[in-house]
XYZ file of N, CA, C and O in Angstrom:
704
model
N -24.503 6.532 -23.524
C -23.282 7.030 -22.894
C -22.164 6.823 -23.926
O -21.945 5.766 -24.466
N -21.340 7.910 -24.187
C -20.211 7.772 -25.095
C -19.225 6.740 -24.545
O -19.157 6.552 -23.352
N -18.422 6.129 -25.436
C -17.466 5.072 -24.971
C -16.566 5.594 -23.863
O -16.309 4.844 -22.881
N -15.993 6.764 -23.969
C -15.106 7.280 -22.924
C -15.818 7.453 -21.606
O -15.246 7.130 -20.527
N -17.069 7.950 -21.645
C -17.853 8.091 -20.387
C -18.172 6.732 -19.821
O -18.144 6.560 -18.563
N -18.422 5.749 -20.622
C -18.727 4.392 -20.190
C -17.438 3.818 -19.500
O -17.520 3.156 -18.485
N -16.295 4.043 -20.152
C -15.021 3.582 -19.550
C -14.814 4.257 -18.184
O -14.408 3.573 -17.223
N -15.065 5.532 -18.102
C -14.909 6.229 -16.823
C -15.897 5.694 -15.758
O -15.471 5.521 -14.593
N -17.110 5.404 -16.135
C -18.071 4.870 -15.212
C -17.612 3.483 -14.675
O -17.737 3.181 -13.473
N -17.107 2.630 -15.553
C -16.586 1.330 -15.149
C -15.380 1.524 -14.192
O -15.240 0.825 -13.169
N -14.512 2.402 -14.519
C -13.322 2.657 -13.707
C -13.761 3.201 -12.354
O -13.224 2.785 -11.283
N -14.715 4.102 -12.281
C -15.229 4.651 -11.061
C -15.781 3.550 -10.159
O -15.501 3.449 -8.978
N -16.616 2.660 -10.740
C -17.220 1.571 -10.011
C -16.105 0.649 -9.450
O -16.206 0.173 -8.362
N -15.062 0.387 -10.280
C -14.001 -0.496 -9.831
C -13.236 0.097 -8.658
O -12.931 -0.576 -7.665
N -12.914 1.400 -8.768
C -12.161 2.051 -7.702
C -13.030 2.122 -6.426
O -12.549 1.825 -5.313
N -14.257 2.486 -6.563
C -15.182 2.538 -5.403
C -15.297 1.183 -4.736
O -15.228 1.069 -3.490
N -15.402 0.139 -5.530
C -15.485 -1.205 -4.990
C -14.191 -1.592 -4.221
O -14.254 -2.140 -3.114
N -13.048 -1.253 -4.838
C -11.776 -1.534 -4.210
C -11.609 -0.766 -2.910
O -11.196 -1.303 -1.844
N -12.059 0.541 -2.943
C -12.028 1.344 -1.727
C -12.860 0.719 -0.609
O -12.424 0.674 0.531
N -14.054 0.283 -0.948
C -14.967 -0.302 0.038
C -14.307 -1.544 0.664
O -14.402 -1.748 1.903
N -13.714 -2.391 -0.127
C -13.032 -3.571 0.332
C -11.890 -3.213 1.267
O -11.652 -3.892 2.297
N -11.104 -2.207 0.881
C -9.990 -1.830 1.717
C -10.482 -1.293 3.027
O -9.895 -1.618 4.099
N -11.530 -0.486 3.058
C -12.027 0.078 4.278
C -12.618 -1.002 5.178
O -12.366 -0.980 6.408
N -13.307 -1.963 4.617
C -13.832 -3.090 5.411
C -12.716 -3.822 6.043
O -12.764 -4.185 7.239
N -11.642 -4.137 5.283
C -10.503 -4.854 5.862
C -9.831 -4.067 6.952
O -9.501 -4.580 8.012
N -9.594 -2.768 6.696
C -8.929 -1.935 7.665
C -9.788 -1.860 8.966
O -9.221 -1.975 10.075
N -11.080 -1.676 8.794
C -11.930 -1.606 10.029
C -11.814 -2.905 10.830
O -11.771 -2.871 12.078
N -11.784 -4.088 10.126
C -11.670 -5.355 10.859
C -10.342 -5.491 11.601
O -10.274 -5.934 12.717
N -9.290 -5.049 10.924
C -7.964 -5.116 11.546
C -7.812 -4.147 12.751
O -7.238 -4.544 13.771
N -8.356 -2.978 12.603
C -8.359 -2.038 13.726
C -9.150 -2.576 14.913
O -8.772 -2.498 16.054
N -10.298 -3.141 14.573
C -11.199 -3.711 15.625
C -10.499 -4.887 16.371
O -10.572 -4.978 17.571
N -9.774 -5.674 15.584
C -9.051 -6.837 16.221
C -7.997 -6.336 17.183
O -7.848 -6.837 18.283
N -7.204 -5.302 16.751
C -6.167 -4.753 17.604
C -6.798 -4.072 18.870
O -6.364 -4.316 19.968
N -7.810 -3.292 18.658
C -8.447 -2.589 19.752
C -9.050 -3.615 20.753
O -8.900 -3.436 21.966
N -9.715 -4.639 20.282
C -10.267 -5.663 21.161
C -9.190 -6.333 21.966
O -9.331 -6.528 23.178
N -8.087 -6.698 21.340
C -6.956 -7.348 22.006
C -6.384 -6.442 23.095
O -6.064 -6.889 24.188
N -6.231 -5.155 22.775
C -5.683 -4.237 23.757
C -6.642 -4.092 24.949
O -6.221 -4.152 26.129
N -7.948 -3.939 24.645
C -8.946 -3.872 25.716
C -8.994 -5.113 26.632
O -9.165 -4.966 27.835
N -8.824 -6.245 25.978
C -8.821 -7.501 26.714
C -7.517 -7.811 27.428
O -7.434 -8.781 28.156
N -6.542 -6.942 27.206
C -5.180 -7.141 27.760
C -4.624 -8.501 27.390
O -3.944 -9.133 28.230
N -4.913 -8.883 26.160
C -4.399 -10.204 25.632
C -3.153 -9.897 24.758
O -3.206 -9.500 23.624
N -2.027 -10.031 25.446
C -0.743 -9.615 24.790
C -0.403 -10.437 23.523
O 0.164 -9.905 22.578
N -0.765 -11.718 23.519
C -0.520 -12.527 22.325
C -1.409 -12.080 21.195
O -0.917 -11.866 20.083
N -2.704 -11.922 21.438
C -3.605 -11.445 20.413
C -3.256 -10.050 19.955
O -3.360 -9.744 18.753
N -2.846 -9.199 20.902
C -2.406 -7.855 20.541
C -1.232 -7.886 19.611
O -1.196 -7.179 18.586
N -0.234 -8.703 19.971
C 0.972 -8.775 19.102
C 0.582 -9.254 17.700
O 1.064 -8.660 16.721
N -0.210 -10.304 17.631
C -0.631 -10.801 16.319
C -1.426 -9.793 15.488
O -1.149 -9.598 14.301
N -2.429 -9.147 16.164
C -3.208 -8.151 15.477
C -2.380 -6.986 15.018
O -2.583 -6.430 13.912
N -1.471 -6.547 15.865
C -0.577 -5.445 15.505
C 0.260 -5.762 14.277
O 0.360 -4.989 13.333
N 0.856 -7.028 14.280
C 1.699 -7.378 13.147
C 0.916 -7.477 11.842
O 1.387 -7.036 10.822
N -0.317 -8.022 11.916
C -1.157 -8.169 10.712
C -1.533 -6.764 10.211
O -1.463 -6.511 9.004
N -1.869 -5.864 11.105
C -2.301 -4.510 10.700
C -1.122 -3.797 10.112
O -1.268 -3.143 9.047
N 0.048 -3.791 10.690
C 1.209 -3.143 10.170
C 1.561 -3.691 8.785
O 1.799 -2.932 7.826
N 1.531 -5.018 8.655
C 1.827 -5.597 7.367
C 0.791 -5.211 6.284
O 1.186 -4.847 5.162
N -0.478 -5.168 6.611
C -1.478 -4.743 5.679
C -1.255 -3.271 5.303
O -1.366 -2.905 4.095
N -0.957 -2.419 6.237
C -0.681 -1.041 5.927
C 0.529 -0.903 4.975
O 0.441 -0.081 4.042
N 1.561 -1.674 5.240
C 2.770 -1.575 4.405
C 2.566 -2.177 3.019
O 3.210 -1.752 2.047
N 1.731 -3.215 2.888
C 1.602 -3.913 1.600
C 0.371 -3.538 0.805
O 0.317 -3.750 -0.399
N -0.575 -2.905 1.477
C -1.821 -2.516 0.778
C -2.098 -1.013 0.850
O -2.269 -0.369 -0.166
N -2.166 -0.459 2.056
C -2.592 0.925 2.234
C -1.593 1.925 1.651
O -1.951 2.769 0.843
N -0.385 1.831 2.070
C 0.642 2.780 1.594
C 0.892 2.653 0.100
O 0.929 3.627 -0.608
N 1.037 1.416 -0.441
C 1.194 1.289 -1.926
C 0.001 1.868 -2.678
O 0.151 2.481 -3.751
N -1.246 1.721 -2.133
C -2.406 2.260 -2.771
C -2.331 3.771 -2.797
O -2.522 4.389 -3.851
N -1.911 4.385 -1.686
C -1.757 5.850 -1.681
C -0.708 6.328 -2.627
O -0.935 7.284 -3.389
N 0.432 5.650 -2.670
C 1.490 6.056 -3.581
C 1.098 5.877 -5.043
O 1.452 6.763 -5.896
N 0.364 4.837 -5.341
C -0.086 4.609 -6.703
C -1.043 5.723 -7.170
O -1.085 6.083 -8.379
N -1.785 6.305 -6.261
C -2.751 7.347 -6.619
C -2.025 8.630 -6.994
O -2.548 9.402 -7.831
N -0.895 8.877 -6.389
C -0.289 10.192 -6.473
C 0.100 10.590 -7.837
O 0.017 11.749 -8.200
N 0.530 9.685 -8.665
C 0.891 10.019 -10.052
C -0.300 10.108 -10.967
O -0.780 11.206 -11.262
N -0.788 8.991 -11.362
C -1.829 8.968 -12.431
C -3.164 9.551 -11.987
O -3.809 10.284 -12.767
N -3.649 9.227 -10.819
C -4.980 9.648 -10.383
C -4.982 11.172 -10.055
O -5.887 11.882 -10.379
N -3.964 11.589 -9.326
C -3.912 12.987 -8.855
C -3.250 13.931 -9.859
O -3.532 15.125 -9.837
N -2.431 13.399 -10.753
C -1.641 14.265 -11.627
C -2.516 15.185 -12.510
O -2.273 16.337 -12.558
N -3.455 14.612 -13.221
C -4.298 15.385 -14.138
C -5.094 16.449 -13.391
O -5.091 17.614 -13.745
N -5.753 16.011 -12.371
C -6.620 16.956 -11.569
C -5.779 18.041 -10.889
O -6.148 19.193 -10.832
N -4.595 17.600 -10.398
C -3.712 18.564 -9.741
C -3.110 19.585 -10.688
O -2.655 20.649 -10.222
N -3.144 19.288 -11.965
C -2.617 20.267 -12.943
C -3.647 21.246 -13.377
O -3.363 22.104 -14.234
N -4.861 21.233 -12.828
C -5.866 22.185 -13.225
C -6.019 23.216 -12.041
O -5.872 22.847 -10.907
N -6.398 24.432 -12.427
C -6.608 25.416 -11.351
C -7.694 24.986 -10.395
O -7.583 25.223 -9.161
N -8.780 24.338 -10.931
C -9.891 23.935 -10.078
C -9.560 22.789 -9.172
O -10.190 22.646 -8.090
N -8.665 21.904 -9.564
C -8.376 20.708 -8.781
C -7.117 20.795 -7.955
O -6.879 19.961 -7.081
N -6.319 21.823 -8.153
C -5.054 21.940 -7.465
C -5.122 21.842 -5.965
O -4.400 21.097 -5.306
N -5.977 22.633 -5.356
C -6.074 22.633 -3.857
C -6.636 21.343 -3.311
O -6.184 20.870 -2.274
N -7.623 20.743 -3.974
C -8.139 19.440 -3.541
C -7.027 18.427 -3.556
O -6.838 17.679 -2.560
N -6.321 18.341 -4.641
C -5.164 17.360 -4.723
C -4.145 17.667 -3.681
O -3.630 16.716 -3.008
N -3.760 18.898 -3.451
C -2.780 19.263 -2.425
C -3.246 18.730 -1.063
O -2.450 18.191 -0.268
N -4.503 18.946 -0.736
C -5.050 18.471 0.516
C -5.034 16.983 0.649
O -4.679 16.422 1.701
N -5.314 16.299 -0.463
C -5.334 14.813 -0.442
C -3.897 14.263 -0.302
O -3.706 13.258 0.361
N -2.966 14.939 -0.921
C -1.555 14.523 -0.772
C -1.109 14.691 0.683
O -0.364 13.897 1.224
N -1.585 15.766 1.319
C -1.248 15.972 2.733
C -1.842 14.885 3.601
O -1.177 14.440 4.546
N -3.027 14.401 3.235
C -3.634 13.286 3.983
C -2.750 12.023 3.801
O -2.617 11.238 4.779
N -2.199 11.772 2.637
C -1.304 10.665 2.438
C -0.169 10.738 3.396
O 0.291 9.763 3.975
N 0.413 11.928 3.543
C 1.577 12.090 4.448
C 1.180 11.819 5.890
O 1.907 11.191 6.669
N -0.016 12.219 6.291
C -0.510 11.916 7.629
C -0.679 10.417 7.822
O -0.299 9.861 8.800
N -1.290 9.754 6.801
C -1.479 8.303 6.923
C -0.157 7.605 7.059
O 0.049 6.746 7.884
N 0.799 8.009 6.205
C 2.133 7.309 6.270
C 2.802 7.581 7.648
O 3.387 6.662 8.260
N 2.680 8.800 8.172
C 3.220 9.108 9.488
C 2.523 8.299 10.601
O 3.168 7.815 11.523
N 1.195 8.100 10.455
C 0.516 7.260 11.444
C 0.888 5.781 11.353
O 0.959 5.115 12.392
N 1.180 5.287 10.152
C 1.647 3.909 10.011
C 3.022 3.781 10.723
O 3.252 2.774 11.388
N 3.874 4.759 10.557
C 5.128 4.729 11.281
C 4.964 4.744 12.801
O 5.618 4.019 13.539
N 4.015 5.564 13.207
C 3.685 5.641 14.675
C 3.160 4.283 15.143
O 3.542 3.775 16.226
N 2.254 3.700 14.373
C 1.677 2.401 14.701
C 2.775 1.331 14.780
O 2.751 0.533 15.736
N 3.712 1.335 13.902
C 4.734 0.304 13.831
C 5.518 0.329 15.178
O 5.858 -0.737 15.709
N 5.776 1.468 15.770
C 6.567 1.582 16.989
C 5.722 1.526 18.251
O 6.258 1.339 19.328
N 4.418 1.638 18.144
C 3.539 1.708 19.311
C 3.076 0.326 19.780
O 3.083 -0.624 19.053
N 2.724 0.320 21.065
C 2.178 -0.915 21.708
C 0.995 -0.471 22.565
O 0.914 0.679 22.954
N 0.155 -1.416 22.879
C -0.918 -1.164 23.851
C -1.921 -0.085 23.343
O -2.262 -0.058 22.161
N -2.313 0.753 24.296
C -3.314 1.797 23.990
C -2.787 2.711 22.873
O -3.545 3.145 22.002
N -1.498 3.059 22.869
C -0.945 3.916 21.858
C -1.099 3.282 20.430
O -1.434 3.975 19.477
N -0.958 1.997 20.361
C -1.186 1.319 19.051
C -2.614 1.345 18.637
O -2.920 1.584 17.473
N -3.508 1.155 19.589
C -4.936 1.173 19.279
C -5.357 2.575 18.822
O -6.129 2.724 17.936
N -4.804 3.595 19.473
C -5.130 4.971 19.122
C -4.608 5.295 17.704
O -5.306 5.842 16.859
N -3.396 4.886 17.377
C -2.794 5.105 16.069
C -3.661 4.352 15.024
O -3.943 4.917 13.944
N -3.996 3.154 15.318
C -4.800 2.358 14.358
C -6.176 2.973 14.112
O -6.580 3.107 12.966
N -6.810 3.451 15.181
C -8.093 4.154 15.008
C -7.943 5.407 14.213
O -8.839 5.699 13.354
N -6.893 6.171 14.389
C -6.681 7.393 13.610
C -6.467 7.042 12.149
O -7.024 7.731 11.284
N -5.699 5.993 11.856
C -5.539 5.563 10.499
C -6.904 5.226 9.833
O -7.202 5.680 8.733
N -7.706 4.511 10.556
C -9.039 4.146 10.069
C -9.895 5.340 9.771
O -10.513 5.374 8.702
N -9.906 6.321 10.660
C -10.784 7.443 10.496
C -10.293 8.395 9.386
O -11.099 8.852 8.546
N -8.981 8.531 9.296
C -8.467 9.445 8.213
C -8.603 8.804 6.886
O -8.975 9.426 5.890
N -8.376 7.447 6.787
C -8.558 6.789 5.549
C -10.015 6.859 5.092
O -10.296 7.064 3.884
N -10.967 6.637 5.997
C -12.398 6.747 5.630
C -12.729 8.154 5.070
O -13.414 8.245 4.046
N -12.236 9.187 5.742
C -12.504 10.507 5.260
C -11.840 10.748 3.892
O -12.444 11.346 2.978
N -10.654 10.237 3.760
C -9.916 10.393 2.502
C -10.663 9.693 1.335
O -10.792 10.282 0.262
N -11.181 8.538 1.585
C -11.948 7.841 0.569
C -13.209 8.562 0.202
O -13.608 8.574 -0.970
N -13.869 9.170 1.201
C -15.077 9.958 0.868
C -14.691 11.105 -0.110
O -15.459 11.393 -1.028
N -13.557 11.768 0.116
C -13.145 12.852 -0.767
C -12.786 12.304 -2.176
O -13.147 12.922 -3.185
N -12.094 11.187 -2.197
C -11.753 10.595 -3.518
C -13.012 10.196 -4.302
O -13.129 10.514 -5.474
N -13.883 9.459 -3.615
C -15.061 8.957 -4.282
C -16.067 10.063 -4.590
O -16.728 10.038 -5.642
N -16.230 11.021 -3.675
C -17.262 12.035 -3.835
C -16.814 13.346 -4.463
O -17.662 14.081 -4.991
N -15.536 13.615 -4.503
C -15.050 14.882 -5.012
C -14.040 14.699 -6.189
O -14.280 15.234 -7.259
N -12.984 13.967 -5.902
C -11.896 13.899 -6.860
C -12.326 13.115 -8.153
O -12.152 13.632 -9.259
N -12.832 11.920 -8.021
C -13.162 11.135 -9.186
C -14.280 11.755 -9.986
O -14.198 11.809 -11.233
N -15.351 12.291 -9.379
C -16.340 12.958 -10.185
C -15.757 14.219 -10.895
O -16.129 14.541 -12.043
N -14.843 14.932 -10.220
C -14.156 16.070 -10.868
C -13.444 15.618 -12.102
O -13.524 16.230 -13.159
N -12.690 14.514 -11.988
C -11.941 13.997 -13.122
C -12.902 13.612 -14.273
O -12.671 13.992 -15.439
N -13.961 12.948 -13.939
C -14.926 12.486 -14.916
C -15.630 13.629 -15.619
O -15.976 13.531 -16.777
N -15.821 14.751 -14.928
C -16.543 15.880 -15.468
C -15.578 16.885 -16.173
O -16.033 17.868 -16.780
N -14.286 16.671 -16.119
C -13.328 17.620 -16.671
C -12.917 17.262 -18.083
O -12.374 16.147 -18.282
N -13.128 18.138 -19.041
C -12.659 17.900 -20.377
C -11.142 17.684 -20.377
O -10.422 18.407 -19.678
N -10.726 16.723 -21.118
C -9.243 16.456 -21.211
C -8.730 15.526 -20.180
O -7.576 15.117 -20.275
N -9.566 15.146 -19.194
C -9.170 14.198 -18.164
C -10.002 12.922 -18.337
O -11.153 12.975 -18.730
N -9.383 11.812 -17.982
C -10.071 10.541 -18.093
C -9.746 9.729 -16.856
O -8.569 9.383 -16.619
N -10.791 9.313 -16.112
C -10.597 8.443 -14.958
C -10.055 7.064 -15.439
O -9.178 6.500 -14.819
N -10.638 6.602 -16.507
C -10.214 5.279 -17.030
C -8.740 5.287 -17.394
O -8.014 4.340 -17.046
N -8.266 6.343 -18.035
C -6.840 6.446 -18.335
C -6.023 6.525 -17.037
O -4.940 5.964 -16.975
N -6.477 7.277 -16.117
C -5.737 7.500 -14.840
C -5.501 6.222 -14.049
O -4.502 6.120 -13.394
N -6.456 5.303 -14.109
C -6.309 4.092 -13.290
C -5.995 2.851 -14.126
O -5.900 1.745 -13.579
N -5.833 3.025 -15.424
C -5.584 1.834 -16.296
C -4.389 1.048 -15.811
O -3.294 1.573 -15.633
N -4.656 -0.212 -15.596
C -3.599 -1.201 -15.218
C -3.040 -1.075 -13.823
O -2.127 -1.785 -13.507
N -3.602 -0.260 -13.016
C -3.077 -0.040 -11.626
C -3.891 -0.898 -10.646
O -4.911 -0.408 -10.146
N -3.489 -2.131 -10.398
C -4.273 -2.985 -9.487
C -4.318 -2.395 -8.096
O -5.255 -2.719 -7.339
N -3.354 -1.555 -7.710
C -3.435 -0.924 -6.371
C -4.626 0.013 -6.234
O -5.065 0.269 -5.148
N -5.162 0.490 -7.381
C -6.282 1.452 -7.334
C -7.622 0.713 -7.621
O -8.652 1.153 -7.156
N -7.592 -0.352 -8.428
C -8.857 -0.953 -8.830
C -9.020 -2.376 -8.359
O -10.017 -3.035 -8.663
N -8.040 -2.899 -7.700
C -8.139 -4.314 -7.277
C -7.603 -5.214 -8.339
O -7.009 -4.755 -9.370
N -7.811 -6.512 -8.206
C -7.205 -7.483 -9.118
C -8.097 -7.706 -10.385
O -7.561 -8.205 -11.361
N -9.371 -7.465 -10.312
C -10.228 -7.735 -11.440
C -10.067 -6.653 -12.533
O -10.067 -5.503 -12.232
N -9.887 -7.119 -13.772
C -9.591 -6.130 -14.879
C -10.476 -6.536 -16.014
O -10.769 -7.675 -16.235
N -10.803 -5.528 -16.844
C -11.467 -5.726 -18.126
C -10.797 -4.823 -19.133
O -10.135 -3.856 -18.762
N -11.000 -5.082 -20.384
C -10.469 -4.222 -21.442
C -11.553 -3.223 -21.866
O -12.679 -3.627 -22.145
N -11.218 -1.975 -21.871
C -12.146 -0.935 -22.328
C -12.241 -0.892 -23.798
O -11.500 -1.533 -24.511
N -13.100 -0.043 -24.314
C -13.302 0.082 -25.730
C -12.061 0.714 -26.395
O -11.943 0.678 -27.644
N -11.153 1.312 -25.638
C -9.955 1.929 -26.200
C -8.760 1.071 -26.031
O -7.652 1.493 -26.265
N -8.937 -0.222 -25.596
C -7.845 -1.150 -25.498
C -7.040 -1.005 -24.193
O -6.065 -1.701 -24.001
N -7.456 -0.135 -23.330
C -6.760 -0.013 -22.012
C -7.274 -1.083 -21.070
O -8.360 -1.574 -21.274
N -6.496 -1.339 -20.078
C -6.970 -2.281 -19.037
C -7.500 -1.466 -17.886
O -6.810 -0.541 -17.393
N -8.734 -1.703 -17.524
C -9.370 -0.939 -16.489
C -9.992 -1.872 -15.478
O -10.558 -2.935 -15.841
N -9.934 -1.533 -14.202
C -10.600 -2.415 -13.232
C -12.054 -2.408 -13.399
O -12.664 -1.444 -13.924
N -12.738 -3.502 -13.069
C -14.178 -3.593 -13.212
C -14.766 -4.037 -11.880
O -14.176 -4.845 -11.200
N -15.903 -3.484 -11.552
C -16.591 -3.947 -10.364
C -17.048 -5.380 -10.602
O -17.238 -5.809 -11.751
N -17.206 -6.143 -9.548
C -17.631 -7.533 -9.713
C -19.033 -7.644 -10.236
O -19.807 -6.711 -10.147
N -19.287 -8.764 -10.871
C -20.662 -9.027 -11.403
C -21.565 -9.325 -10.172
O -21.099 -9.417 -9.048
N -22.827 -9.469 -10.493
C -23.805 -9.694 -9.440
C -23.506 -11.021 -8.688
O -23.882 -11.213 -7.567
N -22.790 -11.912 -9.353
C -22.444 -13.195 -8.754
C -21.257 -13.062 -7.794
O -20.878 -14.051 -7.169
N -20.619 -11.921 -7.732
C -19.546 -11.811 -6.783
C -18.324 -11.291 -7.360
O -17.360 -10.996 -6.800
């Protein structure tokens, strides 16, 4: 594998790993809120709601915004990737709108908004992992490693140096 392709493969693995962790965390937070609402436990509901809103504001929305420039920019500038990127940007707007709705909602309305965030985010990640990132990796002149270099919002906290001196996220080793 050429060095650039190897860098892209490492970047892809890091982003996929980060996405999986985000989705696992979001699913757990949504489940906690939904369970509290179903149990009519107002204290647990309040706590679960606050934790979920905070996670959305400090993790989910910053992740989406970080993608919009470097990850989406190159692909969005190509005729083949333009519509995919436009659709993904629209999904970001929907997610941000749902976070706003969640912030103001209580009870069943909060659980519904939380569930919608979880489902849209899962679909969005499928598109990024299965369509956008492979498109970037297969496109001459585009580099996934360059697009995510140094962006912990996209690759998580673990970083390695690529053969080109960039900082790129790396998937964890077999030990964790």
